[in-house]
Amino acid sequence: MTTPVTSPAPKAPRRTGRRAAVLAACTALIAAPLLAGPAAPAMAADGNTYFKTEQEIADFISKSAPLYHQEAVKGYPVSGQDTQKIKLEDVEKVYPHAQALKDVPTALGTSFNLPASIPTEGPDIRTSSSDDKEPWLSNQDAKAMCGQPSQKKDGEPVPCGFVGVLDKAYPKMLGSAAVMGKAQFDYTTQSTVGQDTSQTSGWSVGGKVSSELTTPGAPGGGKAGNEINFTYSESTTTTNKWTTMTQQTNKYDVPDGISGWVEGRANGGWYLGYTVYKLDFVDGSGNEKQKMVLIPARVLIQAPGNSVPMTFVKRQS
């Protein structure tokens, strides 16, 4: 890149004393370069921070709840699975199964290795998340099968897990009604975390979040009707488990002529990938065979190092 050439400025008359010092300071401020960077969220005089874009929200939450691009869950992801049908073609676009197969032993452990001494079939790549029945074991679904004892003598229980890449960071879980400014309203937040007590061998660790957002008093008006329950999984990188958030009441000052509201964002991300299990099988004649099975899936996974489940942010249109 060519550096622009400028003509030297004409010499200014020499000044002394206080007037010269003031002029020098002003000249320095004018000549100082402006630093380029992302636009900062709008700030009101009272210190409120307002977000207009998804990127601003992601940048803000990532400071306290950073996410990894790739994650893995040990055990069947019984908590946090997307109930919508996940298609193989959609997963392949962002995370090809060939790469997932390479990642599985590293991410989930040596129990997923395929010994060369045993005949191998597959890999068995399923077409969607609903295609989870196992023909080798009387069409049992993956959830019921994971952790079952091996058919091999002294074999390990059926190992299961999930590998995936980040699909959606900090998804919106709930939000208040929009209020037109100039206005002020109180909003109250609370989130309760419960561990799943019905977990069995072979299932992943996770839990359930019950979160509530209310906006008592005018102009937001009473309870915003925003209460939500969602489940999540913990990944192999989790260092802090989510804990219950205490109830807090805050104020939102909406500027004149602006529509403002509050959103609750999960401190985690949706990961798109595969539920995976390795199956060792012995038929009626005593013949052994093995295979790796990959089932398309989408799982909500908590941020690994953050101890609270939700971040509530103020929004403006």
PDB file of C-alpha atoms in Angstrom:
ATOM      1  CA  MET A   1       0.000   0.000   0.000  1.00  0.00           C
ATOM      2  CA  THR A   2       1.406   3.426  -0.956  1.00  0.00           C
ATOM      3  CA  THR A   3       1.837   5.896   1.880  1.00  0.00           C
ATOM      4  CA  PRO A   4       0.244   9.255   1.037  1.00  0.00           C
ATOM      5  CA  VAL A   5       2.676  12.144   0.794  1.00  0.00           C
ATOM      6  CA  THR A   6       1.730  15.487   2.330  1.00  0.00           C
ATOM      7  CA  SER A   7       3.355  18.873   2.071  1.00  0.00           C
ATOM      8  CA  PRO A   8       4.988  20.229   5.200  1.00  0.00           C
ATOM      9  CA  ALA A   9       2.796  22.615   7.134  1.00  0.00           C
ATOM     10  CA  PRO A  10       3.855  26.242   7.187  1.00  0.00           C
ATOM     11  CA  LYS A  11       5.683  27.282  10.311  1.00  0.00           C
ATOM     12  CA  ALA A  12       3.441  28.881  12.922  1.00  0.00           C
ATOM     13  CA  PRO A  13       4.485  32.061  14.688  1.00  0.00           C
ATOM     14  CA  ARG A  14       6.378  31.314  17.857  1.00  0.00           C
ATOM     15  CA  ARG A  15       4.288  31.642  21.011  1.00  0.00           C
ATOM     16  CA  THR A  16       5.354  31.550  24.612  1.00  0.00           C
ATOM     17  CA  GLY A  17       3.716  31.121  27.967  1.00  0.00           C
ATOM     18  CA  ARG A  18       0.341  29.550  28.768  1.00  0.00           C
ATOM     19  CA  ARG A  19      -1.201  30.355  25.376  1.00  0.00           C
ATOM     20  CA  ALA A  20       1.491  28.344  23.597  1.00  0.00           C
ATOM     21  CA  ALA A  21       0.992  25.349  25.923  1.00  0.00           C
ATOM     22  CA  VAL A  22      -2.763  25.289  25.358  1.00  0.00           C
ATOM     23  CA  LEU A  23      -2.316  25.542  21.587  1.00  0.00           C
ATOM     24  CA  ALA A  24       0.207  22.686  21.601  1.00  0.00           C
ATOM     25  CA  ALA A  25      -2.159  20.416  23.562  1.00  0.00           C
ATOM     26  CA  CYS A  26      -5.055  21.111  21.177  1.00  0.00           C
ATOM     27  CA  THR A  27      -2.853  20.461  18.145  1.00  0.00           C
ATOM     28  CA  ALA A  28      -1.781  17.092  19.597  1.00  0.00           C
ATOM     29  CA  LEU A  29      -5.393  16.006  20.116  1.00  0.00           C
ATOM     30  CA  ILE A  30      -6.372  16.925  16.572  1.00  0.00           C
ATOM     31  CA  ALA A  31      -3.362  15.111  15.082  1.00  0.00           C
ATOM     32  CA  ALA A  32      -3.896  11.890  17.106  1.00  0.00           C
ATOM     33  CA  PRO A  33      -5.093   8.999  14.834  1.00  0.00           C
ATOM     34  CA  LEU A  34      -8.530   7.435  15.360  1.00  0.00           C
ATOM     35  CA  LEU A  35      -8.228   3.751  16.238  1.00  0.00           C
ATOM     36  CA  ALA A  36     -10.299   1.491  13.979  1.00  0.00           C
ATOM     37  CA  GLY A  37     -12.340  -1.252  15.608  1.00  0.00           C
ATOM     38  CA  PRO A  38     -15.841  -2.708  16.071  1.00  0.00           C
ATOM     39  CA  ALA A  39     -18.558  -0.253  16.995  1.00  0.00           C
ATOM     40  CA  ALA A  40     -19.283  -0.210  20.709  1.00  0.00           C
ATOM     41  CA  PRO A  41     -22.820  -0.874  21.975  1.00  0.00           C
ATOM     42  CA  ALA A  42     -24.882   2.259  22.561  1.00  0.00           C
ATOM     43  CA  MET A  43     -24.404   3.773  26.003  1.00  0.00           C
ATOM     44  CA  ALA A  44     -26.915   5.979  27.810  1.00  0.00           C
ATOM     45  CA  ALA A  45     -25.933   8.709  30.223  1.00  0.00           C
ATOM     46  CA  ASP A  46     -26.961   6.569  33.197  1.00  0.00           C
ATOM     47  CA  GLY A  47     -24.621   3.745  32.218  1.00  0.00           C
ATOM     48  CA  ASN A  48     -27.163   1.382  30.610  1.00  0.00           C
ATOM     49  CA  THR A  49     -25.815  -0.745  27.764  1.00  0.00           C
ATOM     50  CA  TYR A  50     -28.122  -1.445  24.806  1.00  0.00           C
ATOM     51  CA  PHE A  51     -27.512  -4.041  22.099  1.00  0.00           C
ATOM     52  CA  LYS A  52     -28.856  -3.854  18.568  1.00  0.00           C
ATOM     53  CA  THR A  53     -27.174  -6.804  16.816  1.00  0.00           C
ATOM     54  CA  GLU A  54     -26.502 -10.482  17.441  1.00  0.00           C
ATOM     55  CA  GLN A  55     -22.780  -9.855  17.039  1.00  0.00           C
ATOM     56  CA  GLU A  56     -22.781  -7.267  19.824  1.00  0.00           C
ATOM     57  CA  ILE A  57     -24.504  -9.750  22.129  1.00  0.00           C
ATOM     58  CA  ALA A  58     -22.110 -12.563  21.230  1.00  0.00           C
ATOM     59  CA  ASP A  59     -19.080 -10.331  21.783  1.00  0.00           C
ATOM     60  CA  PHE A  60     -20.415  -9.258  25.186  1.00  0.00           C
ATOM     61  CA  ILE A  61     -21.323 -12.716  26.545  1.00  0.00           C
ATOM     62  CA  SER A  62     -18.175 -14.355  25.172  1.00  0.00           C
ATOM     63  CA  LYS A  63     -16.101 -12.315  27.626  1.00  0.00           C
ATOM     64  CA  SER A  64     -17.536 -14.240  30.583  1.00  0.00           C
ATOM     65  CA  ALA A  65     -18.755 -17.445  28.883  1.00  0.00           C
ATOM     66  CA  PRO A  66     -16.455 -18.283  25.951  1.00  0.00           C
ATOM     67  CA  LEU A  67     -17.373 -21.248  23.757  1.00  0.00           C
ATOM     68  CA  TYR A  68     -15.198 -23.712  21.864  1.00  0.00           C
ATOM     69  CA  HIS A  69     -15.830 -24.223  18.162  1.00  0.00           C
ATOM     70  CA  GLN A  70     -15.804 -27.990  18.681  1.00  0.00           C
ATOM     71  CA  GLU A  71     -17.207 -29.923  21.648  1.00  0.00           C
ATOM     72  CA  ALA A  72     -17.766 -33.491  22.780  1.00  0.00           C
ATOM     73  CA  VAL A  73     -20.112 -35.086  25.322  1.00  0.00           C
ATOM     74  CA  LYS A  74     -19.319 -38.362  27.056  1.00  0.00           C
ATOM     75  CA  GLY A  75     -22.312 -40.657  27.203  1.00  0.00           C
ATOM     76  CA  TYR A  76     -25.619 -40.453  25.361  1.00  0.00           C
ATOM     77  CA  PRO A  77     -26.735 -36.765  25.295  1.00  0.00           C
ATOM     78  CA  VAL A  78     -30.037 -37.376  27.035  1.00  0.00           C
ATOM     79  CA  SER A  79     -30.183 -33.715  28.090  1.00  0.00           C
ATOM     80  CA  GLY A  80     -30.247 -30.827  25.643  1.00  0.00           C
ATOM     81  CA  GLN A  81     -31.050 -32.657  22.418  1.00  0.00           C
ATOM     82  CA  ASP A  82     -33.011 -30.707  19.822  1.00  0.00           C
ATOM     83  CA  THR A  83     -36.429 -32.340  19.414  1.00  0.00           C
ATOM     84  CA  GLN A  84     -36.639 -31.244  15.776  1.00  0.00           C
ATOM     85  CA  LYS A  85     -35.554 -33.732  13.120  1.00  0.00           C
ATOM     86  CA  ILE A  86     -31.885 -33.200  12.252  1.00  0.00           C
ATOM     87  CA  LYS A  87     -30.938 -34.325   8.743  1.00  0.00           C
ATOM     88  CA  LEU A  88     -27.611 -35.828   7.753  1.00  0.00           C
ATOM     89  CA  GLU A  89     -27.276 -33.502   4.756  1.00  0.00           C
ATOM     90  CA  ASP A  90     -27.404 -30.460   7.038  1.00  0.00           C
ATOM     91  CA  VAL A  91     -24.763 -31.817   9.406  1.00  0.00           C
ATOM     92  CA  GLU A  92     -22.444 -32.857   6.575  1.00  0.00           C
ATOM     93  CA  LYS A  93     -22.281 -29.247   5.343  1.00  0.00           C
ATOM     94  CA  VAL A  94     -20.557 -28.082   8.523  1.00  0.00           C
ATOM     95  CA  TYR A  95     -19.073 -31.276   9.982  1.00  0.00           C
ATOM     96  CA  PRO A  96     -18.462 -34.172   7.560  1.00  0.00           C
ATOM     97  CA  HIS A  97     -18.820 -37.610   9.113  1.00  0.00           C
ATOM     98  CA  ALA A  98     -15.336 -38.556   7.888  1.00  0.00           C
ATOM     99  CA  GLN A  99     -13.863 -35.843  10.103  1.00  0.00           C
ATOM    100  CA  ALA A 100     -16.099 -36.826  13.027  1.00  0.00           C
ATOM    101  CA  LEU A 101     -14.835 -40.412  12.816  1.00  0.00           C
ATOM    102  CA  LYS A 102     -11.272 -39.148  13.112  1.00  0.00           C
ATOM    103  CA  ASP A 103     -12.169 -36.945  16.076  1.00  0.00           C
ATOM    104  CA  VAL A 104     -14.118 -39.510  18.102  1.00  0.00           C
ATOM    105  CA  PRO A 105     -11.240 -41.508  19.694  1.00  0.00           C
ATOM    106  CA  THR A 106      -9.394 -38.319  20.639  1.00  0.00           C
ATOM    107  CA  ALA A 107     -12.475 -36.544  21.999  1.00  0.00           C
ATOM    108  CA  LEU A 108     -14.208 -39.487  23.673  1.00  0.00           C
ATOM    109  CA  GLY A 109     -11.468 -41.978  24.551  1.00  0.00           C
ATOM    110  CA  THR A 110      -9.878 -45.248  23.547  1.00  0.00           C
ATOM    111  CA  SER A 111     -13.059 -47.263  24.115  1.00  0.00           C
ATOM    112  CA  PHE A 112     -14.110 -46.028  20.650  1.00  0.00           C
ATOM    113  CA  ASN A 113     -11.092 -47.575  18.920  1.00  0.00           C
ATOM    114  CA  LEU A 114     -11.823 -50.387  16.430  1.00  0.00           C
ATOM    115  CA  PRO A 115      -9.319 -53.231  16.988  1.00  0.00           C
ATOM    116  CA  ALA A 116      -7.918 -54.621  13.743  1.00  0.00           C
ATOM    117  CA  SER A 117      -8.329 -58.147  15.125  1.00  0.00           C
ATOM    118  CA  ILE A 118     -12.138 -57.943  14.895  1.00  0.00           C
ATOM    119  CA  PRO A 119     -13.996 -57.783  11.534  1.00  0.00           C
ATOM    120  CA  THR A 120     -15.409 -54.290  11.045  1.00  0.00           C
ATOM    121  CA  GLU A 121     -18.560 -53.264   9.220  1.00  0.00           C
ATOM    122  CA  GLY A 122     -19.606 -49.753   8.330  1.00  0.00           C
ATOM    123  CA  PRO A 123     -19.295 -47.067   9.412  1.00  0.00           C
ATOM    124  CA  ASP A 124     -23.055 -46.986   9.888  1.00  0.00           C
ATOM    125  CA  ILE A 125     -24.038 -43.387   9.062  1.00  0.00           C
ATOM    126  CA  ARG A 126     -27.729 -42.685   9.716  1.00  0.00           C
ATOM    127  CA  THR A 127     -29.875 -40.361   7.605  1.00  0.00           C
ATOM    128  CA  SER A 128     -31.430 -38.314  10.434  1.00  0.00           C
ATOM    129  CA  SER A 129     -31.783 -38.009  14.203  1.00  0.00           C
ATOM    130  CA  SER A 130     -34.921 -40.149  14.099  1.00  0.00           C
ATOM    131  CA  ASP A 131     -33.021 -42.998  12.431  1.00  0.00           C
ATOM    132  CA  ASP A 132     -31.645 -44.312  15.729  1.00  0.00           C
ATOM    133  CA  LYS A 133     -32.807 -47.950  15.842  1.00  0.00           C
ATOM    134  CA  GLU A 134     -30.124 -50.620  16.005  1.00  0.00           C
ATOM    135  CA  PRO A 135     -30.801 -53.655  13.748  1.00  0.00           C
ATOM    136  CA  TRP A 136     -28.095 -55.711  15.435  1.00  0.00           C
ATOM    137  CA  LEU A 137     -29.943 -55.468  18.763  1.00  0.00           C
ATOM    138  CA  SER A 138     -33.659 -55.946  17.979  1.00  0.00           C
ATOM    139  CA  ASN A 139     -34.122 -52.310  16.871  1.00  0.00           C
ATOM    140  CA  GLN A 140     -33.421 -50.826  20.281  1.00  0.00           C
ATOM    141  CA  ASP A 141     -33.002 -47.063  20.160  1.00  0.00           C
ATOM    142  CA  ALA A 142     -29.643 -45.505  20.926  1.00  0.00           C
ATOM    143  CA  LYS A 143     -30.756 -44.027  24.237  1.00  0.00           C
ATOM    144  CA  ALA A 144     -31.848 -47.417  25.614  1.00  0.00           C
ATOM    145  CA  MET A 145     -28.805 -49.214  24.276  1.00  0.00           C
ATOM    146  CA  CYS A 146     -26.029 -46.933  25.509  1.00  0.00           C
ATOM    147  CA  GLY A 147     -24.190 -48.296  28.500  1.00  0.00           C
ATOM    148  CA  GLN A 148     -25.588 -51.799  28.142  1.00  0.00           C
ATOM    149  CA  PRO A 149     -23.197 -54.671  28.949  1.00  0.00           C
ATOM    150  CA  SER A 150     -21.134 -55.945  26.054  1.00  0.00           C
ATOM    151  CA  GLN A 151     -22.090 -59.210  24.383  1.00  0.00           C
ATOM    152  CA  LYS A 152     -18.430 -60.129  24.528  1.00  0.00           C
ATOM    153  CA  LYS A 153     -17.141 -61.888  27.605  1.00  0.00           C
ATOM    154  CA  ASP A 154     -15.336 -59.329  29.790  1.00  0.00           C
ATOM    155  CA  GLY A 155     -16.183 -56.654  27.194  1.00  0.00           C
ATOM    156  CA  GLU A 156     -16.827 -53.009  28.017  1.00  0.00           C
ATOM    157  CA  PRO A 157     -20.371 -51.535  28.140  1.00  0.00           C
ATOM    158  CA  VAL A 158     -21.532 -49.970  24.881  1.00  0.00           C
ATOM    159  CA  PRO A 159     -19.717 -46.593  24.713  1.00  0.00           C
ATOM    160  CA  CYS A 160     -21.722 -43.576  23.574  1.00  0.00           C
ATOM    161  CA  GLY A 161     -21.097 -39.880  23.122  1.00  0.00           C
ATOM    162  CA  PHE A 162     -21.575 -36.808  20.970  1.00  0.00           C
ATOM    163  CA  VAL A 163     -19.170 -34.808  18.820  1.00  0.00           C
ATOM    164  CA  GLY A 164     -20.138 -31.566  17.103  1.00  0.00           C
ATOM    165  CA  VAL A 165     -19.263 -28.046  16.012  1.00  0.00           C
ATOM    166  CA  LEU A 166     -20.813 -24.765  17.121  1.00  0.00           C
ATOM    167  CA  ASP A 167     -24.035 -23.978  15.261  1.00  0.00           C
ATOM    168  CA  LYS A 168     -25.620 -21.160  17.324  1.00  0.00           C
ATOM    169  CA  ALA A 169     -23.927 -19.268  20.155  1.00  0.00           C
ATOM    170  CA  TYR A 170     -25.903 -17.930  23.132  1.00  0.00           C
ATOM    171  CA  PRO A 171     -29.410 -18.701  21.845  1.00  0.00           C
ATOM    172  CA  LYS A 172     -32.345 -16.540  22.942  1.00  0.00           C
ATOM    173  CA  MET A 173     -34.503 -18.374  25.458  1.00  0.00           C
ATOM    174  CA  LEU A 174     -37.002 -15.717  26.555  1.00  0.00           C
ATOM    175  CA  GLY A 175     -37.775 -12.023  26.220  1.00  0.00           C
ATOM    176  CA  SER A 176     -39.988  -9.269  27.624  1.00  0.00           C
ATOM    177  CA  ALA A 177     -42.584  -7.270  25.754  1.00  0.00           C
ATOM    178  CA  ALA A 178     -41.201  -4.282  23.856  1.00  0.00           C
ATOM    179  CA  VAL A 179     -41.764  -0.845  25.397  1.00  0.00           C
ATOM    180  CA  MET A 180     -41.680   2.424  23.461  1.00  0.00           C
ATOM    181  CA  GLY A 181     -39.589   5.171  25.070  1.00  0.00           C
ATOM    182  CA  LYS A 182     -39.101   7.536  26.629  1.00  0.00           C
ATOM    183  CA  ALA A 183     -39.884   5.170  29.497  1.00  0.00           C
ATOM    184  CA  GLN A 184     -38.483   3.213  32.411  1.00  0.00           C
ATOM    185  CA  PHE A 185     -39.474  -0.207  33.672  1.00  0.00           C
ATOM    186  CA  ASP A 186     -38.260  -2.704  36.251  1.00  0.00           C
ATOM    187  CA  TYR A 187     -37.464  -6.276  35.266  1.00  0.00           C
ATOM    188  CA  THR A 188     -36.802  -9.248  37.524  1.00  0.00           C
ATOM    189  CA  THR A 189     -34.742 -12.307  36.546  1.00  0.00           C
ATOM    190  CA  GLN A 190     -34.220 -15.679  38.144  1.00  0.00           C
ATOM    191  CA  SER A 191     -32.909 -19.064  36.978  1.00  0.00           C
ATOM    192  CA  THR A 192     -32.962 -22.364  38.851  1.00  0.00           C
ATOM    193  CA  VAL A 193     -30.732 -25.291  37.919  1.00  0.00           C
ATOM    194  CA  GLY A 194     -31.649 -28.889  38.696  1.00  0.00           C
ATOM    195  CA  GLN A 195     -29.547 -31.953  38.008  1.00  0.00           C
ATOM    196  CA  ASP A 196     -31.197 -34.905  36.306  1.00  0.00           C
ATOM    197  CA  THR A 197     -31.611 -37.543  39.020  1.00  0.00           C
ATOM    198  CA  SER A 198     -32.897 -40.229  36.635  1.00  0.00           C
ATOM    199  CA  GLN A 199     -29.651 -40.661  34.742  1.00  0.00           C
ATOM    200  CA  THR A 200     -28.452 -44.173  34.047  1.00  0.00           C
ATOM    201  CA  SER A 201     -25.192 -45.771  33.003  1.00  0.00           C
ATOM    202  CA  GLY A 202     -24.185 -44.669  29.532  1.00  0.00           C
ATOM    203  CA  TRP A 203     -25.999 -41.313  29.644  1.00  0.00           C
ATOM    204  CA  SER A 204     -24.312 -37.924  29.658  1.00  0.00           C
ATOM    205  CA  VAL A 205     -24.220 -35.496  32.566  1.00  0.00           C
ATOM    206  CA  GLY A 206     -26.498 -32.483  32.284  1.00  0.00           C
ATOM    207  CA  GLY A 207     -29.495 -30.853  33.831  1.00  0.00           C
ATOM    208  CA  LYS A 208     -32.545 -28.633  33.536  1.00  0.00           C
ATOM    209  CA  VAL A 209     -32.857 -24.854  33.775  1.00  0.00           C
ATOM    210  CA  SER A 210     -36.077 -23.146  34.846  1.00  0.00           C
ATOM    211  CA  SER A 211     -35.829 -19.429  34.094  1.00  0.00           C
ATOM    212  CA  GLU A 212     -38.228 -16.535  34.566  1.00  0.00           C
ATOM    213  CA  LEU A 213     -38.318 -12.928  33.368  1.00  0.00           C
ATOM    214  CA  THR A 214     -40.943 -10.532  34.736  1.00  0.00           C
ATOM    215  CA  THR A 215     -41.577  -6.838  34.139  1.00  0.00           C
ATOM    216  CA  PRO A 216     -43.791  -5.630  36.999  1.00  0.00           C
ATOM    217  CA  GLY A 217     -45.441  -2.204  36.812  1.00  0.00           C
ATOM    218  CA  ALA A 218     -46.100   0.239  33.982  1.00  0.00           C
ATOM    219  CA  PRO A 219     -45.332   0.515  31.154  1.00  0.00           C
ATOM    220  CA  GLY A 220     -44.025  -3.035  30.693  1.00  0.00           C
ATOM    221  CA  GLY A 221     -47.079  -4.345  32.449  1.00  0.00           C
ATOM    222  CA  GLY A 222     -47.207  -7.226  34.888  1.00  0.00           C
ATOM    223  CA  LYS A 223     -45.614 -10.572  34.299  1.00  0.00           C
ATOM    224  CA  ALA A 224     -44.354 -10.778  30.752  1.00  0.00           C
ATOM    225  CA  GLY A 225     -45.528 -14.368  30.481  1.00  0.00           C
ATOM    226  CA  ASN A 226     -41.930 -15.425  30.055  1.00  0.00           C
ATOM    227  CA  GLU A 227     -41.036 -18.603  31.846  1.00  0.00           C
ATOM    228  CA  ILE A 228     -39.064 -21.354  30.187  1.00  0.00           C
ATOM    229  CA  ASN A 229     -37.585 -24.747  30.958  1.00  0.00           C
ATOM    230  CA  PHE A 230     -34.736 -26.203  28.943  1.00  0.00           C
ATOM    231  CA  THR A 231     -32.206 -28.986  29.313  1.00  0.00           C
ATOM    232  CA  TYR A 232     -28.511 -28.984  28.525  1.00  0.00           C
ATOM    233  CA  SER A 233     -25.493 -31.276  28.452  1.00  0.00           C
ATOM    234  CA  GLU A 234     -22.070 -30.830  29.995  1.00  0.00           C
ATOM    235  CA  SER A 235     -19.120 -31.363  27.689  1.00  0.00           C
ATOM    236  CA  THR A 236     -15.802 -33.086  28.247  1.00  0.00           C
ATOM    237  CA  THR A 237     -14.291 -29.604  28.750  1.00  0.00           C
ATOM    238  CA  THR A 238     -16.708 -28.456  31.478  1.00  0.00           C
ATOM    239  CA  THR A 239     -14.884 -27.047  34.500  1.00  0.00           C
ATOM    240  CA  ASN A 240     -17.723 -25.193  36.270  1.00  0.00           C
ATOM    241  CA  LYS A 241     -21.176 -26.663  36.649  1.00  0.00           C
ATOM    242  CA  TRP A 242     -24.117 -24.285  36.305  1.00  0.00           C
ATOM    243  CA  THR A 243     -25.654 -23.159  39.577  1.00  0.00           C
ATOM    244  CA  THR A 244     -28.915 -21.410  40.474  1.00  0.00           C
ATOM    245  CA  MET A 245     -29.027 -17.643  39.914  1.00  0.00           C
ATOM    246  CA  THR A 246     -30.423 -15.466  42.680  1.00  0.00           C
ATOM    247  CA  GLN A 247     -33.413 -13.282  41.910  1.00  0.00           C
ATOM    248  CA  GLN A 248     -32.433  -9.784  40.806  1.00  0.00           C
ATOM    249  CA  THR A 249     -34.437  -6.673  39.940  1.00  0.00           C
ATOM    250  CA  ASN A 250     -32.984  -4.063  37.581  1.00  0.00           C
ATOM    251  CA  LYS A 251     -34.192  -0.974  35.742  1.00  0.00           C
ATOM    252  CA  TYR A 252     -34.320  -0.360  32.003  1.00  0.00           C
ATOM    253  CA  ASP A 253     -34.356   3.236  30.771  1.00  0.00           C
ATOM    254  CA  VAL A 254     -35.669   3.271  27.205  1.00  0.00           C
ATOM    255  CA  PRO A 255     -34.626   6.413  25.279  1.00  0.00           C
ATOM    256  CA  ASP A 256     -37.194   8.658  23.634  1.00  0.00           C
ATOM    257  CA  GLY A 257     -38.587   7.239  20.395  1.00  0.00           C
ATOM    258  CA  ILE A 258     -36.840   3.862  20.817  1.00  0.00           C
ATOM    259  CA  SER A 259     -38.394   0.431  21.288  1.00  0.00           C
ATOM    260  CA  GLY A 260     -36.659  -1.483  24.071  1.00  0.00           C
ATOM    261  CA  TRP A 261     -36.938  -4.916  25.671  1.00  0.00           C
ATOM    262  CA  VAL A 262     -34.979  -7.507  27.672  1.00  0.00           C
ATOM    263  CA  GLU A 263     -33.799 -10.934  26.459  1.00  0.00           C
ATOM    264  CA  GLY A 264     -32.523 -13.971  28.324  1.00  0.00           C
ATOM    265  CA  ARG A 265     -29.655 -15.757  26.571  1.00  0.00           C
ATOM    266  CA  ALA A 266     -28.310 -19.215  27.453  1.00  0.00           C
ATOM    267  CA  ASN A 267     -24.646 -19.176  28.401  1.00  0.00           C
ATOM    268  CA  GLY A 268     -23.968 -21.995  25.994  1.00  0.00           C
ATOM    269  CA  GLY A 269     -24.397 -22.992  22.393  1.00  0.00           C
ATOM    270  CA  TRP A 270     -26.188 -25.335  20.040  1.00  0.00           C
ATOM    271  CA  TYR A 271     -23.727 -27.843  18.564  1.00  0.00           C
ATOM    272  CA  LEU A 272     -24.434 -29.700  15.333  1.00  0.00           C
ATOM    273  CA  GLY A 273     -22.859 -33.118  14.916  1.00  0.00           C
ATOM    274  CA  TYR A 274     -23.392 -36.790  15.681  1.00  0.00           C
ATOM    275  CA  THR A 275     -24.459 -39.048  18.502  1.00  0.00           C
ATOM    276  CA  VAL A 276     -21.946 -41.852  18.220  1.00  0.00           C
ATOM    277  CA  TYR A 277     -21.619 -45.322  19.649  1.00  0.00           C
ATOM    278  CA  LYS A 278     -19.398 -48.342  19.046  1.00  0.00           C
ATOM    279  CA  LEU A 279     -20.981 -51.770  18.982  1.00  0.00           C
ATOM    280  CA  ASP A 280     -19.228 -55.112  19.474  1.00  0.00           C
ATOM    281  CA  PHE A 281     -21.475 -57.967  18.438  1.00  0.00           C
ATOM    282  CA  VAL A 282     -21.361 -61.743  18.773  1.00  0.00           C
ATOM    283  CA  ASP A 283     -23.857 -63.713  16.690  1.00  0.00           C
ATOM    284  CA  GLY A 284     -25.473 -67.047  17.533  1.00  0.00           C
ATOM    285  CA  SER A 285     -22.518 -68.907  16.022  1.00  0.00           C
ATOM    286  CA  GLY A 286     -20.024 -67.053  18.160  1.00  0.00           C
ATOM    287  CA  ASN A 287     -18.726 -64.860  15.336  1.00  0.00           C
ATOM    288  CA  GLU A 288     -17.571 -61.374  16.319  1.00  0.00           C
ATOM    289  CA  LYS A 289     -18.011 -58.150  14.406  1.00  0.00           C
ATOM    290  CA  GLN A 290     -17.916 -54.448  15.255  1.00  0.00           C
ATOM    291  CA  LYS A 291     -19.008 -51.108  13.854  1.00  0.00           C
ATOM    292  CA  MET A 292     -19.164 -47.395  14.582  1.00  0.00           C
ATOM    293  CA  VAL A 293     -22.580 -45.711  14.354  1.00  0.00           C
ATOM    294  CA  LEU A 294     -23.105 -41.978  13.758  1.00  0.00           C
ATOM    295  CA  ILE A 295     -26.563 -40.419  14.172  1.00  0.00           C
ATOM    296  CA  PRO A 296     -27.144 -36.748  13.226  1.00  0.00           C
ATOM    297  CA  ALA A 297     -27.942 -34.634  16.303  1.00  0.00           C
ATOM    298  CA  ARG A 298     -28.037 -31.089  17.653  1.00  0.00           C
ATOM    299  CA  VAL A 299     -27.267 -30.575  21.339  1.00  0.00           C
ATOM    300  CA  LEU A 300     -27.323 -27.557  23.678  1.00  0.00           C
ATOM    301  CA  ILE A 301     -24.053 -27.560  25.613  1.00  0.00           C
ATOM    302  CA  GLN A 302     -23.173 -25.226  28.470  1.00  0.00           C
ATOM    303  CA  ALA A 303     -20.188 -22.866  28.234  1.00  0.00           C
ATOM    304  CA  PRO A 304     -17.389 -24.907  29.828  1.00  0.00           C
ATOM    305  CA  GLY A 305     -15.993 -22.377  32.287  1.00  0.00           C
ATOM    306  CA  ASN A 306     -19.072 -20.360  33.282  1.00  0.00           C
ATOM    307  CA  SER A 307     -21.080 -21.104  36.429  1.00  0.00           C
ATOM    308  CA  VAL A 308     -24.409 -19.389  35.616  1.00  0.00           C
ATOM    309  CA  PRO A 309     -26.911 -20.538  32.984  1.00  0.00           C
ATOM    310  CA  MET A 310     -28.278 -17.220  31.668  1.00  0.00           C
ATOM    311  CA  THR A 311     -27.262 -13.701  30.707  1.00  0.00           C
ATOM    312  CA  PHE A 312     -30.001 -11.064  30.467  1.00  0.00           C
ATOM    313  CA  VAL A 313     -29.341  -8.264  27.989  1.00  0.00           C
ATOM    314  CA  LYS A 314     -31.127  -5.040  27.067  1.00  0.00           C
ATOM    315  CA  ARG A 315     -32.171  -4.719  23.421  1.00  0.00           C
ATOM    316  CA  GLN A 316     -33.176  -1.864  21.151  1.00  0.00           C
ATOM    317  CA  SER A 317     -34.707  -1.909  17.695  1.00  0.00           C
TER     318      SER A 317
END
